Coordinates of C-alpha atoms and ligand atoms in Angstrom, one line a residue:
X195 CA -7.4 -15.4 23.3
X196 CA -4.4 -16.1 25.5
X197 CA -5.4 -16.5 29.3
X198 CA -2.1 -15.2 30.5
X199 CA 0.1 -12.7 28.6
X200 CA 3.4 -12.5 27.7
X201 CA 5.6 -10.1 29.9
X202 CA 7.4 -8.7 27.5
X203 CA 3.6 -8.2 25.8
X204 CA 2.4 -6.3 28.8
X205 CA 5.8 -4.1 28.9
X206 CA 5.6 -3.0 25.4
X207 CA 1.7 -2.5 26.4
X208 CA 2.6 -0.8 29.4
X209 CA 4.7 1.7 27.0
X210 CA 1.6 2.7 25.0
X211 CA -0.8 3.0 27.9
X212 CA -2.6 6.3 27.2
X213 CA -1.9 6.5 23.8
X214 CA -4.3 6.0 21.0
X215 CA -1.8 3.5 19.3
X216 CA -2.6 1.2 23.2
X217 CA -6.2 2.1 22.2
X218 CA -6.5 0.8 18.8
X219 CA -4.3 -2.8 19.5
X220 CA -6.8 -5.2 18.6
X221 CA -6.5 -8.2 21.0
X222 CA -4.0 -10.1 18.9
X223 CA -1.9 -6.9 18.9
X224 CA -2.2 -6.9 22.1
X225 CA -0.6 -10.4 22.9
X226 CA 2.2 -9.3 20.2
X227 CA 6.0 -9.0 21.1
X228 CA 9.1 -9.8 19.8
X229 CA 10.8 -12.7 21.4
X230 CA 14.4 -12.1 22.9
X231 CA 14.7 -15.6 21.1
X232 CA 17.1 -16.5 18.2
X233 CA 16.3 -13.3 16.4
X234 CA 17.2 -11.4 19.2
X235 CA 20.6 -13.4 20.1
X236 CA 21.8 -13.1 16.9
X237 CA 21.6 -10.0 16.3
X238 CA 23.3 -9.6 19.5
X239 CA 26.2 -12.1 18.5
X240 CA 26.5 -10.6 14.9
X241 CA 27.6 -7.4 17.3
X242 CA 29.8 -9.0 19.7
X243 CA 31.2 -12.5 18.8
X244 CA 34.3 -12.6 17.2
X245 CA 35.6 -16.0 17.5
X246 CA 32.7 -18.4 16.8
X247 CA 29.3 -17.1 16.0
X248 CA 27.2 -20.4 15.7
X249 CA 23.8 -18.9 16.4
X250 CA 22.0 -18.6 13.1
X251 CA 20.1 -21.8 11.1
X252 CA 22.0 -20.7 8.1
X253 CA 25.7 -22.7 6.9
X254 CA 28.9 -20.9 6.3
X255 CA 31.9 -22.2 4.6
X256 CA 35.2 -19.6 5.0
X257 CA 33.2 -17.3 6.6
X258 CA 30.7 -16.5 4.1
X259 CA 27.4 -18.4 3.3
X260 CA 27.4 -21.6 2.0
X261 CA 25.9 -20.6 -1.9
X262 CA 25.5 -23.1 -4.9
X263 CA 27.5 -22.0 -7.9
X264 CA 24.2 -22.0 -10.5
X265 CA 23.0 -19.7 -7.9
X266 CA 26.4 -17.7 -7.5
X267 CA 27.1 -17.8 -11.3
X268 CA 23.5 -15.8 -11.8
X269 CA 24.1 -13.0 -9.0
X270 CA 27.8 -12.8 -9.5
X271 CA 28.0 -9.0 -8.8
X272 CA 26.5 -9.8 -5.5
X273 CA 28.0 -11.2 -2.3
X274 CA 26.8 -14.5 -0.8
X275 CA 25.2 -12.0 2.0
X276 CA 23.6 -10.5 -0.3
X277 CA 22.2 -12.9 -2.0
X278 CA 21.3 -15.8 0.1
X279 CA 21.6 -15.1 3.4
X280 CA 18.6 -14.2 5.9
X281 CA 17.6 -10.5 6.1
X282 CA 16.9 -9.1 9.1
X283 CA 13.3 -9.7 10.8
X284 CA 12.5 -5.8 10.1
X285 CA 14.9 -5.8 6.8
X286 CA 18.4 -4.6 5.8
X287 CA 19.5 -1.5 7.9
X288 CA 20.5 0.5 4.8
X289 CA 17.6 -0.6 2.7
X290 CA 15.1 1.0 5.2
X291 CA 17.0 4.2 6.2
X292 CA 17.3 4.8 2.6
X293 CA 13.4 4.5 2.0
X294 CA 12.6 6.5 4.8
X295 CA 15.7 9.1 3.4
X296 CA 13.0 8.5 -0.2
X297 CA 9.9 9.3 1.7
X298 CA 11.0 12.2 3.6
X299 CA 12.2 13.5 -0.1
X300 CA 9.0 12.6 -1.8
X301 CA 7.2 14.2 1.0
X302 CA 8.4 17.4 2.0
X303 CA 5.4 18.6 4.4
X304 CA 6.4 15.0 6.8
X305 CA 10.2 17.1 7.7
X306 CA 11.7 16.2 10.5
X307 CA 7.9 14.4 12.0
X308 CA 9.3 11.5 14.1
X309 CA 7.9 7.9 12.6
X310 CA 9.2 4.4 12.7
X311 CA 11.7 3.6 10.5
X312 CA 9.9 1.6 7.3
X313 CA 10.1 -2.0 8.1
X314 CA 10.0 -4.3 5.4
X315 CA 7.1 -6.5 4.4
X316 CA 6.3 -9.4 2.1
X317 CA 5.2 -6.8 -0.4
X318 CA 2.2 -4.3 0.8
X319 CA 0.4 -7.0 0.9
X320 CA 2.2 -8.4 4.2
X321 CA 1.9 -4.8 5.4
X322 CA -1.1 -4.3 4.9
X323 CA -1.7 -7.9 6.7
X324 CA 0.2 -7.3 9.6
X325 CA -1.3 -3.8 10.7
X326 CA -4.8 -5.7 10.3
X327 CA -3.6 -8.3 12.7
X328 CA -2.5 -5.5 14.9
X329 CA -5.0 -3.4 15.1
X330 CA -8.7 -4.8 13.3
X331 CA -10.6 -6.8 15.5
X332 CA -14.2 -8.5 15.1
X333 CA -16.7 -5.4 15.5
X334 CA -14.3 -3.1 14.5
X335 CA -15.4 -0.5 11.9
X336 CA -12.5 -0.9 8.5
X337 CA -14.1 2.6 6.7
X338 CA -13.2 2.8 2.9
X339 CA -14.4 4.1 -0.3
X340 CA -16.6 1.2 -2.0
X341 CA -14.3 1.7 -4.7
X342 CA -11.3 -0.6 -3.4
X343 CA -8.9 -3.2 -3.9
X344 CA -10.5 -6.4 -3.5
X345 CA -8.1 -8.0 -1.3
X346 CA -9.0 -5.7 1.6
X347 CA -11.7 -8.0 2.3
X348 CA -10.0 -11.3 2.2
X349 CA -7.6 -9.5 4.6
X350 CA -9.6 -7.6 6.9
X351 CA -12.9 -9.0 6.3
X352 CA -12.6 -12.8 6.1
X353 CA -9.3 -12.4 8.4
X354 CA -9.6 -10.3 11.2
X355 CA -13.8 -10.2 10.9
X356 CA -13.8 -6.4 11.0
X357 CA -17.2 -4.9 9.3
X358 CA -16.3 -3.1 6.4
X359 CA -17.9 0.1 6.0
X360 CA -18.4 1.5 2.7
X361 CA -18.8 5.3 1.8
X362 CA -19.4 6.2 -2.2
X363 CA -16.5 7.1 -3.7
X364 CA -17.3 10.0 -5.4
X365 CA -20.3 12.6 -5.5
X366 CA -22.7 13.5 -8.1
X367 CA -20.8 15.9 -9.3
X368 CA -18.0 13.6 -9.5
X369 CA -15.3 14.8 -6.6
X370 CA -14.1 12.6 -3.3
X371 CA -16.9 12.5 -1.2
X372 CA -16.1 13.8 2.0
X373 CA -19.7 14.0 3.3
X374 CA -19.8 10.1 2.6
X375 CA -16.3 9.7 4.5
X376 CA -17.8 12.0 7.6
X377 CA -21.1 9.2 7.2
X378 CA -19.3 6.5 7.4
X379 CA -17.0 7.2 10.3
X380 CA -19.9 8.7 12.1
X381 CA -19.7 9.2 16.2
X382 CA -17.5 6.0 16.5
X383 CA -15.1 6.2 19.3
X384 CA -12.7 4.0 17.2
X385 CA -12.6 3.3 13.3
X386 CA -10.2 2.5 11.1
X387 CA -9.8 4.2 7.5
X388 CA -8.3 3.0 4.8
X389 CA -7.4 5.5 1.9
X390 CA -5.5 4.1 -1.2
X391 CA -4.4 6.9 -4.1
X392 CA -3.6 6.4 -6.9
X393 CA -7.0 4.5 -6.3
X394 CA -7.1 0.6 -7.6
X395 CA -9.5 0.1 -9.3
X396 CA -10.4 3.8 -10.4
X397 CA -6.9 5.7 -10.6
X398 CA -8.2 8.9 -8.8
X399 CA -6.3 10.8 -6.6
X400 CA -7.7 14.0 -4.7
X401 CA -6.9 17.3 -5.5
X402 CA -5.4 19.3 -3.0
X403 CA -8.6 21.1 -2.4
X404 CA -10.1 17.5 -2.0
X405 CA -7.2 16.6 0.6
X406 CA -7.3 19.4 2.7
X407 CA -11.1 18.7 3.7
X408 CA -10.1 14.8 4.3
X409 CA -7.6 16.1 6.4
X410 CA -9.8 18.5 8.4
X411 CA -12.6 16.0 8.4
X412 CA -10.5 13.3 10.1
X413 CA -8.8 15.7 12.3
X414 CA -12.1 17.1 13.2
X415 CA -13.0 13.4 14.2
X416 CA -10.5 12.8 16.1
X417 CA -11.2 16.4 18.3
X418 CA -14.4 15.2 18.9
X419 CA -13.1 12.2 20.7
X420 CA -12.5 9.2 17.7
X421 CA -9.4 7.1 17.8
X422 CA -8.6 6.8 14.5
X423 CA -6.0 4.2 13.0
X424 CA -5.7 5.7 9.3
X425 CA -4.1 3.6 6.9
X426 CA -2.6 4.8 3.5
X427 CA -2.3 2.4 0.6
X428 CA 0.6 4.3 -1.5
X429 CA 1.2 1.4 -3.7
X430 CA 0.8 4.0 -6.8
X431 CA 2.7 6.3 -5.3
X432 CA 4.0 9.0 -7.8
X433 CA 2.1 8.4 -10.8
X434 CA 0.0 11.4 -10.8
X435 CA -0.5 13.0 -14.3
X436 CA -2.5 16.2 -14.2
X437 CA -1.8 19.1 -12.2
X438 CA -3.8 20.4 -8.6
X439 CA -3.4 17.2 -7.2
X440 CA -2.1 15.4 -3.9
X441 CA 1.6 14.6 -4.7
X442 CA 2.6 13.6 -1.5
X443 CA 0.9 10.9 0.5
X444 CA -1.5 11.9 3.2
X445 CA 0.4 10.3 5.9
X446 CA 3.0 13.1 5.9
X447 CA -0.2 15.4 7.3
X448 CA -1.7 13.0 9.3
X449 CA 1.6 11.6 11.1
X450 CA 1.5 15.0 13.1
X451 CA -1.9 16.2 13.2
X452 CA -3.9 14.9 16.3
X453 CA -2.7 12.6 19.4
X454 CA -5.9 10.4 18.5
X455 CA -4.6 9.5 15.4
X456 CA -2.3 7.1 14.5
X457 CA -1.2 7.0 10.7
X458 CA 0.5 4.4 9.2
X459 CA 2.2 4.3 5.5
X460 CA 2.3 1.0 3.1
X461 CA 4.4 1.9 0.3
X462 CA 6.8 -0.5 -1.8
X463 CA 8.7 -1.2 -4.9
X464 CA 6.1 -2.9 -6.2
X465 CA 4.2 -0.8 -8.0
X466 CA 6.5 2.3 -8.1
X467 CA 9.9 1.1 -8.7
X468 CA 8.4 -1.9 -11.1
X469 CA 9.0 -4.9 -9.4
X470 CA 6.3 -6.9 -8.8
X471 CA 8.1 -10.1 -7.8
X472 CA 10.5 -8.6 -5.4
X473 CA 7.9 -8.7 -2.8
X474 CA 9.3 -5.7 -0.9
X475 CA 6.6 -3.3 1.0
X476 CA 7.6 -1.2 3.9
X477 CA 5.2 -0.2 6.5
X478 CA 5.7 2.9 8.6
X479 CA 3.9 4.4 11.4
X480 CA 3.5 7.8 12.9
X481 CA 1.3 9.9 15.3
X482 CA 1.9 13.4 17.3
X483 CA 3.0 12.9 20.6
X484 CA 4.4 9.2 20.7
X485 CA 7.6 9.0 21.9
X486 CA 10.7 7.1 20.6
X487 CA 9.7 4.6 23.5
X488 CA 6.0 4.7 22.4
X489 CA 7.2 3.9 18.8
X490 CA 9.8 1.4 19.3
X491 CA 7.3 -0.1 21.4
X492 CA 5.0 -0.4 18.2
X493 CA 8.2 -1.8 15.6
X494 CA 8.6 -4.5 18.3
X495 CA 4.9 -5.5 17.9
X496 CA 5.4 -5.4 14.4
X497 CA 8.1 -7.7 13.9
X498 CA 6.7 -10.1 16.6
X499 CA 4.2 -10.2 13.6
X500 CA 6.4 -10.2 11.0
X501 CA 8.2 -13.3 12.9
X502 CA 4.9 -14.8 13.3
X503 CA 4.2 -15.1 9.8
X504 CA 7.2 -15.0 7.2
X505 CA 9.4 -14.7 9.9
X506 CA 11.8 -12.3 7.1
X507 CA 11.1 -11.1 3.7
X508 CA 13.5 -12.0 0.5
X509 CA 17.3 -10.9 1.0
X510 CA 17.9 -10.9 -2.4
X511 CA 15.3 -8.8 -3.8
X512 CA 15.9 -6.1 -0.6
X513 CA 20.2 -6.1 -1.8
X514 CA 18.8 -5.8 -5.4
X515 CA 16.3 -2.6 -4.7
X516 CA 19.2 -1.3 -2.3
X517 CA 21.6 -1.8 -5.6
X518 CA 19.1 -0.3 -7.8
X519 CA 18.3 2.9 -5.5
X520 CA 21.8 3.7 -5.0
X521 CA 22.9 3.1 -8.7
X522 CA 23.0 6.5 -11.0
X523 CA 20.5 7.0 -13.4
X524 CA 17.7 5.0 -11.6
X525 CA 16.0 8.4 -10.6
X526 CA 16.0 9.5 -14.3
X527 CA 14.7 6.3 -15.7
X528 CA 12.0 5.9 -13.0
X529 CA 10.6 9.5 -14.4
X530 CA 11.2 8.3 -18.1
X531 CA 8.9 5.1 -17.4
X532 CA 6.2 7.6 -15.2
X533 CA 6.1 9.8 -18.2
X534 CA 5.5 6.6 -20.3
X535 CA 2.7 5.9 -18.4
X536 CA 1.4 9.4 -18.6
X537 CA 1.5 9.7 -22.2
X538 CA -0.7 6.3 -21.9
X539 CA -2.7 8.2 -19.7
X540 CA -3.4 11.3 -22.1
X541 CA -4.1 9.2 -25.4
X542 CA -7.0 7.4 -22.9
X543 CA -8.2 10.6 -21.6
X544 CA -8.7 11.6 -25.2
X545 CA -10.1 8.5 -26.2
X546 CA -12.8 8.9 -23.8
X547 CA -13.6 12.5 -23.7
X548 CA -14.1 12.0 -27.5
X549 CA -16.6 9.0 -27.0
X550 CA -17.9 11.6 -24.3
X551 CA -20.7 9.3 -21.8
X552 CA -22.7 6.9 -23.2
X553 CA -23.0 2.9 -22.1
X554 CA -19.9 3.5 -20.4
X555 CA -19.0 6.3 -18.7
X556 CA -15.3 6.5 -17.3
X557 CA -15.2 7.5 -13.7
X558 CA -12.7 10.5 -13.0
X559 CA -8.8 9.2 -13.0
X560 CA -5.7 11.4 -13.0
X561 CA -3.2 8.6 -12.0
X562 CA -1.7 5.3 -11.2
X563 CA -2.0 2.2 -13.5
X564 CA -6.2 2.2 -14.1
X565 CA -9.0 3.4 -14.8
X566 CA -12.7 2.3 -14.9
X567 CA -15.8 2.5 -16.8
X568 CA -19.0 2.7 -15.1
X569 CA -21.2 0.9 -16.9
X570 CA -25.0 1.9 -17.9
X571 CA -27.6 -0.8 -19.6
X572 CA -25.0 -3.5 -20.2
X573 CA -23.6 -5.7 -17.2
X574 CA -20.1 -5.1 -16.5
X575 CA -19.4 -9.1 -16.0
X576 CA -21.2 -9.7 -19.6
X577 CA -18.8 -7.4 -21.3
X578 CA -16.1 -9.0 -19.8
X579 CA -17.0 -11.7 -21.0
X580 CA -17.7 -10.3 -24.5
X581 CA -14.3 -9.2 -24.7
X582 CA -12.8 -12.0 -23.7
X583 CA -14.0 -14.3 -27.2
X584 CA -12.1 -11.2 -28.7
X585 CA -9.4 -12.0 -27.1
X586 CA -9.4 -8.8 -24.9
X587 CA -9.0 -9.3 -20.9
X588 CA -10.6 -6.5 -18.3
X589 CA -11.4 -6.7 -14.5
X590 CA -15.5 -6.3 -14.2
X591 CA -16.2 -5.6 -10.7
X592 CA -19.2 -6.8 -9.7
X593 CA -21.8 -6.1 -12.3
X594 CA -21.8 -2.1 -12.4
X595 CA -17.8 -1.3 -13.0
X596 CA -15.1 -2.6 -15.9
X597 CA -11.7 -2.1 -14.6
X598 CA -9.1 -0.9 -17.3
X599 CA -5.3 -1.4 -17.0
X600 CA -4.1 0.9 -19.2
X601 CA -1.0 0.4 -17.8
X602 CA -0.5 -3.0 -19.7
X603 CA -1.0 -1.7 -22.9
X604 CA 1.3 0.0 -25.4
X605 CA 0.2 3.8 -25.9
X606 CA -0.2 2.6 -30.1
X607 CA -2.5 -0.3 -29.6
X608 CA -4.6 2.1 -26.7
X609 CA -7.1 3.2 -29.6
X610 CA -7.7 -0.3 -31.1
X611 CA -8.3 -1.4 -27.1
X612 CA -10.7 1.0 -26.3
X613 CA -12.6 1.0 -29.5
X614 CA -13.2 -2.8 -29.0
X615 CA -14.5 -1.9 -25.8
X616 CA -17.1 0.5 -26.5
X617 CA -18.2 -1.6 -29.8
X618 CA -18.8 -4.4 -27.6
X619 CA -20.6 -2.4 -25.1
X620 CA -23.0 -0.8 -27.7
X621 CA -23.3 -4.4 -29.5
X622 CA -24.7 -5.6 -25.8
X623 CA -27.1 -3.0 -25.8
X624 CA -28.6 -3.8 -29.3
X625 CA -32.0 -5.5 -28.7
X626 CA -32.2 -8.8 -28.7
X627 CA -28.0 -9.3 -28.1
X628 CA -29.0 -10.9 -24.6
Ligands
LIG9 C1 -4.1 -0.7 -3.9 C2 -3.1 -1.9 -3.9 N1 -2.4 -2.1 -2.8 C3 -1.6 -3.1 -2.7 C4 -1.3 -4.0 -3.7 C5 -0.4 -5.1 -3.5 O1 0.9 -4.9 -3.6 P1 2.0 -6.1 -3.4 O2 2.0 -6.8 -4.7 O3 3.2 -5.4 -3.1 O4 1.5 -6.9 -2.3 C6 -2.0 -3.8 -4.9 C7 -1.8 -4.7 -6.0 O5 -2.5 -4.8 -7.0 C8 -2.9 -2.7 -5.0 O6 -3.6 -2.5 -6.1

């Protein structure tokens, strides 16, 4: 660690004293500010100079950015701006007040609730990165269903050191486990938690009954004196496909529900809009009582971060989602491709109900991209690999759980999948097959 701190560290500091945000700073996000360096300047200049405005490390010919013409001739509805030049450290203006304009929209109960505005990230990977630098520190409990994303631990785990504490997922009689989530956080007087529906690798998401006892649970947690930093991984946000369940992210309850807890969003168009590559995340923070100091206070941290470490994310792909969200029709088509995917969905929910549980036993799902098989005498890694001399790729994780991505697959060749799956299975099970 630093021996002395920055000043304009301490100040934005100073502006969270008291707060559970200043509580929950891990040491690194403690040392975190934004520079009144180049960024900074050139913003300013971009304001106010209009004669010469030779602050930026980018090149200009006539005014606009110097841009090949192989380059120009393949974006030639956009401008050289748009296309080449630098975004902003916490991304285009419009792009983020139009996501946050989205998420307000996609989240009614949030309303007016006062957050930061969503600042842009190398996907929700980089989100998710950056609030782990900010906030997980060595000894620090990371709380999550064992059911996760992988790359929570290289990020949190490897990274940052923080002890990963793992609940079950789900109870016996298959709903979230609450109980388990009360467990794991225990009497901790910090923790973080780190929810993610639509759930890689399971595609659960609660029902509302489900989400109203998270809710109380953490809120009760924080009454009894936890500082909670909770973290919601909406990278599947939308794709819900049965009814009773929690459409809109958690965050919108938890960004107003308890002074101890600050809640932070990663969403993107990754996942949701269908762009992978883009590489646009957003992250966005909330929690009752901070002030538009207290806040600001927390975006400057961030993009000290952000500036640490990819300094800005892609122009081009934030001027094509801006494009894309703005154009007509986008709206529809998104819903055309959900309801793709939930037809997918339904022809695998038959598939397995009708197989009913035998080697493999499907673990609830209701959204998202996945679902997973939980698998009983056969090792999921060994039909993994059994599929794979068919010619068939899945995701075992570790030897208990085979990953589906029904997502992938086109809703006529679903039966023909799944059927090689569960021959395989019951082939592995055959005495004398291992
Ligand atoms: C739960 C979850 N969060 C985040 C991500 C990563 O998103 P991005 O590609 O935008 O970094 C994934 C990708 O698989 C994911 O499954």
């Amino acid at each position: 660690m630093l021996a002395i701190m920055n000043a304009l560290a301490a100040e934005l500091n100073q502006v969270l004293d008291g707060t559970a945000a200043g509580r929950l700073l891990s040491d690194l996000g403690r040392q975190m500010y934004f520079p009144r360096g180049i960024v900074a300047q050139t913003t300013e200049a971009n304001q106010r100079a209009h004669r010469f405005n030779a602050t930026v490390g980018m090149a200009f010919e006539n005014g606009e950015p110097i841009m090949l013409s192989p380059l120009a001739e393949l974006v030639s509805t956009m401008t050289p701006t748009e296309a080449v030049a630098y975004a902003p450290t916490p991304g285009v203006p419009e792009l983020r007040a139009l996501w946050m304009e989205q998420i307000r929209r996609k989240n009614p109960s949030l309303g007016r609730t006062r957050t930061t505005l969503p600042m842009v990230t190398g996907g929700l990977t980089n989100g998710l990165f950056q609030i782990s630098e900010l906030f997980a520190d060595a000894g620090d409990a990371l709380v999550m269903p064992d059911l996760f994303w992988g790359n929570y631990r290289l990020m949190i785990e490897v990274r940052r050191g923080t002890q990963i504490v793992e609940f079950p997922l789900f109870t016996r009689d298959n709903r979230f486990n609450v109980d388990g989530l009360d467990r794991a956080i225990g009497r901790r007087s910090k923790a973080i938690v780190l929810l993610n529906f639509p759930n890689n690798p399971t595609g659960y998401t609660p029902t509302l009954e489900e989400a109203d006892a998270i809710e109380a649970l953490l809120v009760a947690k924080a009454e009894a004196g936890c500082d909670l930093l909770v973290v919601f991984d909406d990278a599947y946000f939308g794709l819900f496909y049965e009814s009773g369940l929690l459409e809109e992210s958690l965050f919108a309850r938890l960004a107003q529900a308890n002074d101890r807890i600050l809640a932070v969003k990663i969403d993107g168009a990754t996942k949701e809009d269908f762009a992978w590559g883009f590489r646009v995340g957003f992250v966005t923070l909330a929690g009752r009582g901070l002030s538009d100091a207290q806040l600001d206070a927390l975006e400057r941290k961030l993009m000290g971060s952000i500036r640490a470490t990819v300094s800005n994310s892609s122009r081009i792909a934030q001027s094509l989602l801006l494009k894309a969200l703005k154009s007509s029709g986008y709206d529809e088509e998104k819903a055309a491709k959900r309801e793709l995917l939930r037809r997918r969905y339904l022809t695998v929910r038959k598939i397995v109900s009708e197989r009913g549980d035998g080697t493999l036993a499907p673990l609830p799902f209701n959204s998202g991209y996945f679902m997973a098989f939980a698998c009983r005498r056969v090792s999921a890694e060994e039909l993994r690999l059994a599929l794979l001399e068919e010619g068939i790729g899945t995701i075992a994780i570790g030897e208990k759980y085979l990953r589906v991505a029904f997502s992938t697959i086109d809703e006529g060749d679903l039966p023909q999948l799944y059927s090689a799956v569960y021959d395989a299975a019951d082939r592995l099970t055959q005495p004398g097959t291992r």
